[in-house]
PDB file of C-alpha atoms and ligand atoms in Angstrom:
ATOM      1  CA  MET A   1     -19.094 -37.480  51.285  1.00 80.00           C
ATOM      2  CA  LYS A   2     -21.146 -35.378  53.704  1.00 90.00           C
ATOM      3  CA  ILE A   3     -19.548 -34.149  57.019  1.00 93.00           C
ATOM      4  CA  GLN A   4     -21.729 -33.597  60.016  1.00 96.00           C
ATOM      5  CA  VAL A   5     -20.282 -31.071  62.545  1.00 97.00           C
ATOM      6  CA  LEU A   6     -19.540 -32.528  65.809  1.00 97.00           C
ATOM      7  CA  ILE A   7     -17.463 -29.953  67.612  1.00 98.00           C
ATOM      8  CA  SER A   8     -17.444 -26.330  65.964  1.00 98.00           C
ATOM      9  CA  GLU A   9     -14.380 -24.264  65.272  1.00 98.00           C
ATOM     10  CA  ASP A  10     -15.280 -21.734  68.120  1.00 98.00           C
ATOM     11  CA  LYS A  11     -15.690 -24.665  70.565  1.00 98.00           C
ATOM     12  CA  ILE A  12     -12.342 -26.017  69.466  1.00 98.00           C
ATOM     13  CA  LYS A  13     -10.512 -22.662  69.940  1.00 98.00           C
ATOM     14  CA  LYS A  14     -12.078 -22.020  73.423  1.00 98.00           C
ATOM     15  CA  ARG A  15     -11.004 -25.680  74.739  1.00 98.00           C
ATOM     16  CA  VAL A  16      -7.465 -25.220  73.393  1.00 98.00           C
ATOM     17  CA  LYS A  17      -7.083 -21.925  75.242  1.00 98.00           C
ATOM     18  CA  GLU A  18      -8.157 -23.644  78.351  1.00 98.00           C
ATOM     19  CA  LEU A  19      -5.732 -26.413  78.037  1.00 98.00           C
ATOM     20  CA  GLY A  20      -2.887 -23.985  77.204  1.00 98.00           C
ATOM     21  CA  LYS A  21      -3.786 -22.083  80.455  1.00 98.00           C
ATOM     22  CA  GLN A  22      -3.527 -25.103  82.502  1.00 98.00           C
ATOM     23  CA  ILE A  23      -0.425 -26.502  80.889  1.00 98.00           C
ATOM     24  CA  SER A  24       1.272 -23.044  81.249  1.00 98.00           C
ATOM     25  CA  GLN A  25       0.596 -23.290  84.973  1.00 98.00           C
ATOM     26  CA  ASP A  26       1.536 -26.734  85.432  1.00 98.00           C
ATOM     27  CA  TYR A  27       4.766 -26.595  83.486  1.00 98.00           C
ATOM     28  CA  LYS A  28       6.123 -23.331  84.846  1.00 97.00           C
ATOM     29  CA  ASP A  29       9.722 -23.892  85.582  1.00 94.00           C
ATOM     30  CA  LYS A  30       9.836 -27.188  84.013  1.00 97.00           C
ATOM     31  CA  ASN A  31      11.689 -28.157  80.628  1.00 97.00           C
ATOM     32  CA  LEU A  32       8.506 -28.706  78.488  1.00 98.00           C
ATOM     33  CA  LEU A  33       8.786 -30.570  75.186  1.00 98.00           C
ATOM     34  CA  LEU A  34       5.547 -31.109  73.308  1.00 98.00           C
ATOM     35  CA  LEU A  35       5.957 -34.295  71.576  1.00 97.00           C
ATOM     36  CA  GLY A  36       3.352 -34.571  68.722  1.00 97.00           C
ATOM     37  CA  VAL A  37       2.241 -37.868  67.213  1.00 96.00           C
ATOM     38  CA  LEU A  38       2.305 -37.559  63.379  1.00 95.00           C
ATOM     39  CA  LYS A  39       0.388 -36.716  61.562  1.00 94.00           C
ATOM     40  CA  GLY A  40      -2.966 -36.299  63.149  1.00 96.00           C
ATOM     41  CA  SER A  41      -1.916 -33.972  66.075  1.00 98.00           C
ATOM     42  CA  PHE A  42      -0.046 -31.296  64.105  1.00 98.00           C
ATOM     43  CA  ILE A  43      -2.814 -28.823  63.794  1.00 98.00           C
ATOM     44  CA  PHE A  44      -3.690 -29.245  67.593  1.00 98.00           C
ATOM     45  CA  LEU A  45      -0.054 -28.992  68.571  1.00 98.00           C
ATOM     46  CA  ALA A  46       0.383 -25.823  66.570  1.00 98.00           C
ATOM     47  CA  ASP A  47      -2.748 -24.230  68.038  1.00 98.00           C
ATOM     48  CA  LEU A  48      -1.893 -25.385  71.636  1.00 98.00           C
ATOM     49  CA  MET A  49       1.663 -24.242  71.386  1.00 98.00           C
ATOM     50  CA  ARG A  50       0.810 -20.622  70.671  1.00 98.00           C
ATOM     51  CA  THR A  51      -1.598 -20.484  73.598  1.00 98.00           C
ATOM     52  CA  LEU A  52       1.429 -21.409  76.094  1.00 98.00           C
ATOM     53  CA  GLU A  53       2.533 -18.530  78.174  1.00 97.00           C
ATOM     54  CA  ILE A  54       5.844 -20.448  79.102  1.00 98.00           C
ATOM     55  CA  PRO A  55       9.085 -21.433  77.150  1.00 97.00           C
ATOM     56  CA  VAL A  56       8.520 -24.595  75.275  1.00 98.00           C
ATOM     57  CA  GLN A  57      10.012 -26.954  72.570  1.00 97.00           C
ATOM     58  CA  CYS A  58       8.318 -29.194  70.125  1.00 97.00           C
ATOM     59  CA  ASP A  59       9.258 -32.299  68.352  1.00 96.00           C
ATOM     60  CA  PHE A  60       7.478 -35.169  66.553  1.00 96.00           C
ATOM     61  CA  LEU A  61       7.256 -38.921  66.356  1.00 94.00           C
ATOM     62  CA  LYS A  62       5.641 -40.915  63.593  1.00 92.00           C
ATOM     63  CA  VAL A  63       3.592 -44.304  64.093  1.00 85.00           C
ATOM     64  CA  SER A  64       2.219 -46.489  61.494  1.00 73.00           C
ATOM     65  CA  SER A  65      -1.056 -48.188  62.765  1.00 61.00           C
ATOM     66  CA  TYR A  66      -4.245 -47.414  60.956  1.00 54.00           C
ATOM     67  CA  ILE A  67      -5.301 -48.285  57.530  1.00 54.00           C
ATOM     68  CA  GLY A  68      -8.542 -46.601  56.429  1.00 53.00           C
ATOM     69  CA  ASP A  69     -10.584 -46.679  59.619  1.00 55.00           C
ATOM     70  CA  LYS A  70      -9.528 -49.785  61.147  1.00 56.00           C
ATOM     71  CA  SER A  71      -6.602 -50.545  63.543  1.00 57.00           C
ATOM     72  CA  SER A  72      -4.149 -53.065  62.112  1.00 54.00           C
ATOM     73  CA  GLY A  73      -3.380 -53.893  65.690  1.00 56.00           C
ATOM     74  CA  LYS A  74       0.404 -53.617  65.073  1.00 62.00           C
ATOM     75  CA  ILE A  75       2.141 -50.435  65.880  1.00 72.00           C
ATOM     76  CA  LYS A  76       5.612 -49.462  64.585  1.00 76.00           C
ATOM     77  CA  ILE A  77       7.350 -46.204  65.897  1.00 82.00           C
ATOM     78  CA  ASP A  78       9.203 -44.954  62.851  1.00 81.00           C
ATOM     79  CA  PHE A  79      11.067 -42.027  64.626  1.00 80.00           C
ATOM     80  CA  LEU A  80      11.571 -41.148  68.231  1.00 84.00           C
ATOM     81  CA  PRO A  81      13.418 -37.950  69.168  1.00 89.00           C
ATOM     82  CA  PRO A  82      15.752 -37.635  72.165  1.00 90.00           C
ATOM     83  CA  VAL A  83      13.704 -37.013  75.249  1.00 94.00           C
ATOM     84  CA  LYS A  84      16.359 -37.186  78.083  1.00 93.00           C
ATOM     85  CA  LYS A  85      15.927 -34.413  80.695  1.00 94.00           C
ATOM     86  CA  LYS A  86      12.936 -33.118  79.244  1.00 97.00           C
ATOM     87  CA  ASP A  87       9.357 -33.004  80.700  1.00 98.00           C
ATOM     88  CA  VAL A  88       7.672 -34.649  77.783  1.00 98.00           C
ATOM     89  CA  LEU A  89       4.061 -33.979  77.099  1.00 98.00           C
ATOM     90  CA  ILE A  90       2.831 -36.328  74.383  1.00 98.00           C
ATOM     91  CA  ILE A  91       0.242 -34.662  72.097  1.00 98.00           C
ATOM     92  CA  GLU A  92      -2.214 -36.985  70.536  1.00 98.00           C
ATOM     93  CA  ASP A  93      -5.175 -36.323  68.241  1.00 97.00           C
ATOM     94  CA  ILE A  94      -7.539 -39.129  69.600  1.00 97.00           C
ATOM     95  CA  ILE A  95      -7.220 -42.006  71.989  1.00 96.00           C
ATOM     96  CA  ASP A  96      -9.440 -45.025  70.706  1.00 94.00           C
ATOM     97  CA  THR A  97      -8.558 -48.516  71.676  1.00 92.00           C
ATOM     98  CA  GLY A  98      -5.533 -47.248  73.525  1.00 93.00           C
ATOM     99  CA  LEU A  99      -3.088 -49.526  71.790  1.00 89.00           C
ATOM    100  CA  THR A 100      -1.192 -46.755  69.959  1.00 89.00           C
ATOM    101  CA  ILE A 101      -0.540 -44.454  72.865  1.00 93.00           C
ATOM    102  CA  ASN A 102       0.359 -47.246  75.295  1.00 92.00           C
ATOM    103  CA  SER A 103       3.022 -48.563  72.857  1.00 89.00           C
ATOM    104  CA  ILE A 104       4.415 -44.994  72.402  1.00 92.00           C
ATOM    105  CA  LYS A 105       4.582 -44.437  76.246  1.00 94.00           C
ATOM    106  CA  LYS A 106       6.484 -47.611  76.599  1.00 91.00           C
ATOM    107  CA  GLU A 107       9.068 -46.585  74.108  1.00 89.00           C
ATOM    108  CA  ILE A 108       9.483 -43.153  75.488  1.00 93.00           C
ATOM    109  CA  GLU A 109       9.901 -44.180  79.070  1.00 94.00           C
ATOM    110  CA  LYS A 110      12.860 -46.470  78.057  1.00 92.00           C
ATOM    111  CA  GLN A 111      14.688 -43.245  77.119  1.00 92.00           C
ATOM    112  CA  LYS A 112      14.085 -41.842  80.722  1.00 95.00           C
ATOM    113  CA  PRO A 113      12.551 -38.402  80.334  1.00 97.00           C
ATOM    114  CA  ARG A 114      12.372 -36.234  83.417  1.00 98.00           C
ATOM    115  CA  SER A 115       8.519 -36.770  83.411  1.00 98.00           C
ATOM    116  CA  LEU A 116       5.961 -37.972  80.993  1.00 98.00           C
ATOM    117  CA  LYS A 117       2.189 -37.014  80.489  1.00 98.00           C
ATOM    118  CA  LEU A 118      -0.484 -37.244  77.951  1.00 98.00           C
ATOM    119  CA  CYS A 119      -2.515 -34.569  76.201  1.00 98.00           C
ATOM    120  CA  ALA A 120      -5.282 -35.740  73.847  1.00 98.00           C
ATOM    121  CA  PHE A 121      -7.732 -33.694  72.056  1.00 98.00           C
ATOM    122  CA  PHE A 122     -10.377 -36.381  71.512  1.00 98.00           C
ATOM    123  CA  ASP A 123     -11.160 -39.347  73.554  1.00 98.00           C
ATOM    124  CA  LYS A 124     -13.491 -42.241  72.492  1.00 96.00           C
ATOM    125  CA  PRO A 125     -13.436 -44.324  75.700  1.00 96.00           C
ATOM    126  CA  THR A 126     -16.204 -46.820  74.631  1.00 95.00           C
ATOM    127  CA  ARG A 127     -13.686 -48.497  72.156  1.00 91.00           C
ATOM    128  CA  ARG A 128     -10.918 -48.725  74.861  1.00 94.00           C
ATOM    129  CA  GLU A 129      -8.981 -52.068  74.982  1.00 93.00           C
ATOM    130  CA  GLN A 130      -6.226 -50.894  77.197  1.00 93.00           C
ATOM    131  CA  GLU A 131      -6.432 -48.486  80.127  1.00 96.00           C
ATOM    132  CA  VAL A 132      -4.994 -45.093  79.416  1.00 97.00           C
ATOM    133  CA  LYS A 133      -4.292 -42.097  81.710  1.00 97.00           C
ATOM    134  CA  ILE A 134      -5.053 -38.890  79.851  1.00 98.00           C
ATOM    135  CA  ASP A 135      -3.700 -35.987  81.826  1.00 98.00           C
ATOM    136  CA  TYR A 136      -5.170 -33.264  79.651  1.00 98.00           C
ATOM    137  CA  LEU A 137      -8.303 -33.962  77.382  1.00 98.00           C
ATOM    138  CA  GLY A 138      -9.918 -31.709  75.029  1.00 98.00           C
ATOM    139  CA  PHE A 139     -13.285 -33.622  74.343  1.00 98.00           C
ATOM    140  CA  GLU A 140     -14.782 -36.721  75.032  1.00 97.00           C
ATOM    141  CA  ILE A 141     -16.737 -37.939  72.007  1.00 96.00           C
ATOM    142  CA  PRO A 142     -19.107 -40.689  71.002  1.00 94.00           C
ATOM    143  CA  ASN A 143     -17.939 -43.920  69.244  1.00 93.00           C
ATOM    144  CA  LYS A 144     -17.994 -42.521  65.750  1.00 94.00           C
ATOM    145  CA  PHE A 145     -15.307 -41.954  63.195  1.00 94.00           C
ATOM    146  CA  VAL A 146     -14.407 -38.222  63.066  1.00 97.00           C
ATOM    147  CA  VAL A 147     -12.346 -36.214  60.670  1.00 97.00           C
ATOM    148  CA  GLY A 148     -11.099 -32.699  60.622  1.00 98.00           C
ATOM    149  CA  TYR A 149      -8.606 -30.561  62.741  1.00 98.00           C
ATOM    150  CA  GLY A 150      -5.848 -32.803  61.621  1.00 98.00           C
ATOM    151  CA  LEU A 151      -7.887 -36.020  61.728  1.00 97.00           C
ATOM    152  CA  ASP A 152      -8.188 -37.840  58.303  1.00 96.00           C
ATOM    153  CA  TYR A 153      -9.993 -40.385  56.609  1.00 95.00           C
ATOM    154  CA  GLU A 154      -7.734 -41.937  53.948  1.00 95.00           C
ATOM    155  CA  GLU A 155      -5.725 -38.738  54.205  1.00 96.00           C
ATOM    156  CA  LYS A 156      -8.715 -36.529  53.502  1.00 96.00           C
ATOM    157  CA  PHE A 157     -10.401 -33.895  55.626  1.00 97.00           C
ATOM    158  CA  ARG A 158      -7.457 -32.995  57.839  1.00 98.00           C
ATOM    159  CA  SER A 159      -7.908 -29.275  56.894  1.00 97.00           C
ATOM    160  CA  LEU A 160     -11.266 -28.761  58.174  1.00 97.00           C
ATOM    161  CA  SER A 161     -11.267 -26.151  61.164  1.00 97.00           C
ATOM    162  CA  TYR A 162     -14.087 -28.101  62.852  1.00 98.00           C
ATOM    163  CA  VAL A 163     -14.522 -31.830  63.686  1.00 98.00           C
ATOM    164  CA  GLY A 164     -17.294 -33.826  62.129  1.00 97.00           C
ATOM    165  CA  THR A 165     -18.502 -37.212  61.441  1.00 96.00           C
ATOM    166  CA  ILE A 166     -18.787 -38.660  57.945  1.00 89.00           C
ATOM    167  CA  GLY A 167     -22.201 -39.785  56.458  1.00 76.00           C
ATOM    168  CA  LYS A 168     -22.700 -41.496  53.226  1.00 62.00           C
TER     169      LYS A 168
HETATM  170  P1  IMP B   1      -5.892 -46.539  69.031  1.00 56.10           P
HETATM  171  O1  IMP B   1      -4.535 -47.299  69.020  1.00 56.10           O
HETATM  172  O2  IMP B   1      -7.162 -47.356  68.602  1.00 56.10           O
HETATM  173  O3  IMP B   1      -6.102 -45.798  70.201  1.00 56.10           O
HETATM  174  O4  IMP B   1      -5.792 -45.510  67.729  1.00 56.10           O
HETATM  175  C1  IMP B   1      -5.526 -44.179  67.892  1.00 56.10           C
HETATM  176  C2  IMP B   1      -5.216 -43.624  66.603  1.00 56.10           C
HETATM  177  O5  IMP B   1      -5.978 -43.968  65.505  1.00 56.10           O
HETATM  178  C3  IMP B   1      -5.197 -42.027  66.509  1.00 56.10           C
HETATM  179  O6  IMP B   1      -3.914 -41.533  66.898  1.00 56.10           O
HETATM  180  C4  IMP B   1      -5.870 -41.649  65.280  1.00 56.10           C
HETATM  181  O7  IMP B   1      -4.558 -41.375  64.297  1.00 56.10           O
HETATM  182  C5  IMP B   1      -6.490 -43.013  64.672  1.00 56.10           C
HETATM  183  N1  IMP B   1      -8.019 -42.765  64.998  1.00 56.10           N
HETATM  184  C6  IMP B   1      -8.755 -43.416  65.784  1.00 56.10           C
HETATM  185  N2  IMP B   1     -10.051 -42.989  65.930  1.00 56.10           N
HETATM  186  C7  IMP B   1      -9.938 -42.143  64.741  1.00 56.10           C
HETATM  187  C8  IMP B   1     -11.028 -41.357  64.343  1.00 56.10           C
HETATM  188  O8  IMP B   1     -12.311 -41.315  64.640  1.00 56.10           O
HETATM  189  N3  IMP B   1     -10.683 -40.610  63.153  1.00 56.10           N
HETATM  190  C9  IMP B   1      -9.458 -40.503  62.678  1.00 56.10           C
HETATM  191  N4  IMP B   1      -8.384 -41.265  63.140  1.00 56.10           N
HETATM  192  C10 IMP B   1      -8.687 -42.044  64.208  1.00 56.10           C
HETATM  193 MG1   MG B   2      -2.927 -40.565  65.516  1.00 56.10          MG
END
């Protein structure tokens, strides 16, 4: 399989730094918890966290929703860490239909965090089925299946330091 570069490593690094600066300003004097959605967000979260200039904690939750490149439509949250008294910033790899993130948000809200916002590195707005408010966004991308920088196709390609599309 051939991968075509969509967003280079340099562009990714630059954007992560910009997001880190913005988040550091906005969350000064807050109780920031980066809550990563496994597995796709773990590389972005690790990079973002190291650009922050403020105290920060991290935790992860796991959802099962995708098989291959199709959404099953059903989302199960396998593990949700305690978020009480935290200013929770959900870290997602990509927002596609919006079904996954809206289910996650609903579950977290039940636990009454101090605040709840969303940071997604990629957004594919053309495929949206439910409205989603993205508070911090890396890149808007076209309606293509992408891999790399944590994103997979059948568990492959997560380790690429750029983001690309799969060609046949
Ligand atoms: P949604 O519920 O359709 O918004 O699905 C979002 C989830 O699907 C993301 O967290 C990813 O794990 C996965 N996903 C959506 N689009 C892509 C893609 O282009 N490449 C890899 N994973 C994707
Ligand atoms: Mg995901």
